[in-house]
Coordinates of C-alpha atoms in Angstrom, one line a residue:
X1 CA 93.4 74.3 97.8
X2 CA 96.9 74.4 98.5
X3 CA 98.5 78.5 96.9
X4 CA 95.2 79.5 98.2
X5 CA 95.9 82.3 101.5
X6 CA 92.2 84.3 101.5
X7 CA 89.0 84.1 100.4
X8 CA 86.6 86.9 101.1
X9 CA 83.1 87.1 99.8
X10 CA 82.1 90.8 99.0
X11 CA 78.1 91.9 98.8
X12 CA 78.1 92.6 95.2
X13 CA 75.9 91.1 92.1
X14 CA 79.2 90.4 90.1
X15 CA 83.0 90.2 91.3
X16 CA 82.2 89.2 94.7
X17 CA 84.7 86.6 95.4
X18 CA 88.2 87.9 95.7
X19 CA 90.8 85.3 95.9
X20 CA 94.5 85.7 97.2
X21 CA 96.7 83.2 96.4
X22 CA 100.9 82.4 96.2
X23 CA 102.9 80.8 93.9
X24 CA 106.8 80.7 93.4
X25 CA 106.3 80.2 89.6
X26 CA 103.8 81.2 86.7
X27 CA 102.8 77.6 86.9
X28 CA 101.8 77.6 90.1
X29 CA 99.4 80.6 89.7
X30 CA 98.1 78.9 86.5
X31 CA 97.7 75.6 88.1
X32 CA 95.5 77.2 90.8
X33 CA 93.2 79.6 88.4
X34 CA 92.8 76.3 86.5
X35 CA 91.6 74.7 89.5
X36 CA 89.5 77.8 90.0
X37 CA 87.6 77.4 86.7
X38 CA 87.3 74.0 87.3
X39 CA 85.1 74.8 90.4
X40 CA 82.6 76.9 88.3
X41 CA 84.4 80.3 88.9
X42 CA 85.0 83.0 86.6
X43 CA 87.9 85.2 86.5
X44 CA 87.7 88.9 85.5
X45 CA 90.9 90.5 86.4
X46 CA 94.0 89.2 87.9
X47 CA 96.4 90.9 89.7
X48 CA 100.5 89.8 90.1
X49 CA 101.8 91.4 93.0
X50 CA 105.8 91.5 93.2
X51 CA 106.4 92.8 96.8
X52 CA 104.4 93.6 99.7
X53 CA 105.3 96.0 102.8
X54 CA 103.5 96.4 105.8
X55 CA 103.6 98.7 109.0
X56 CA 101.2 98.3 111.7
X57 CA 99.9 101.8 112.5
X58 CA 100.2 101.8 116.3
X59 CA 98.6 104.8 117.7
X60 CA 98.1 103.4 120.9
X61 CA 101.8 103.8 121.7
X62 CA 104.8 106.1 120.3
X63 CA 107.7 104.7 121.4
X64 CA 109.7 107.6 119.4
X65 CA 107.5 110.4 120.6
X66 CA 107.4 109.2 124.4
X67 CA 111.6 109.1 124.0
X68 CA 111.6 112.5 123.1
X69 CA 109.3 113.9 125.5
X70 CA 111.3 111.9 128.3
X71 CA 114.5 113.7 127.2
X72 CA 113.1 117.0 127.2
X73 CA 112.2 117.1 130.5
X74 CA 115.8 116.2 131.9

């Protein structure tokens, strides 16, 4: 279903589809929880997320950390 980005299926009795979707409009999201109902699905709660950041945690390597070490031992 085209807005649709992830499904997961949890292990639960009830709410145990979450769906992630994207739109650039309201009618967008409305045309895809339309098609949602449509397949038998019902929605309890609904979520409109504005902006997203992400940082990788990377604690395999500090750059920053190795940089300072390196100019401590000059």
């Amino acid at each position: 279903m085209q807005g649709v980005v992830d499904v997961r299926e949890m292990l639960t009795d009830r709410r145990n589809i979450h769906v992630e979707v994207v739109g650039t409009s309201t009618e967008d999201i409305t045309r895809i929880t339309d098609a949602l109902h449509e397949l038998g699905l019902t929605i309890n709660s609904s979520e409109i997320m504005r902006q997203r950041r992400v940082q990788p945690f990377n604690h395999f390597f500090f750059t920053g950390a190795l940089d300072d070490d390196a100019e401590r031992e000059d």
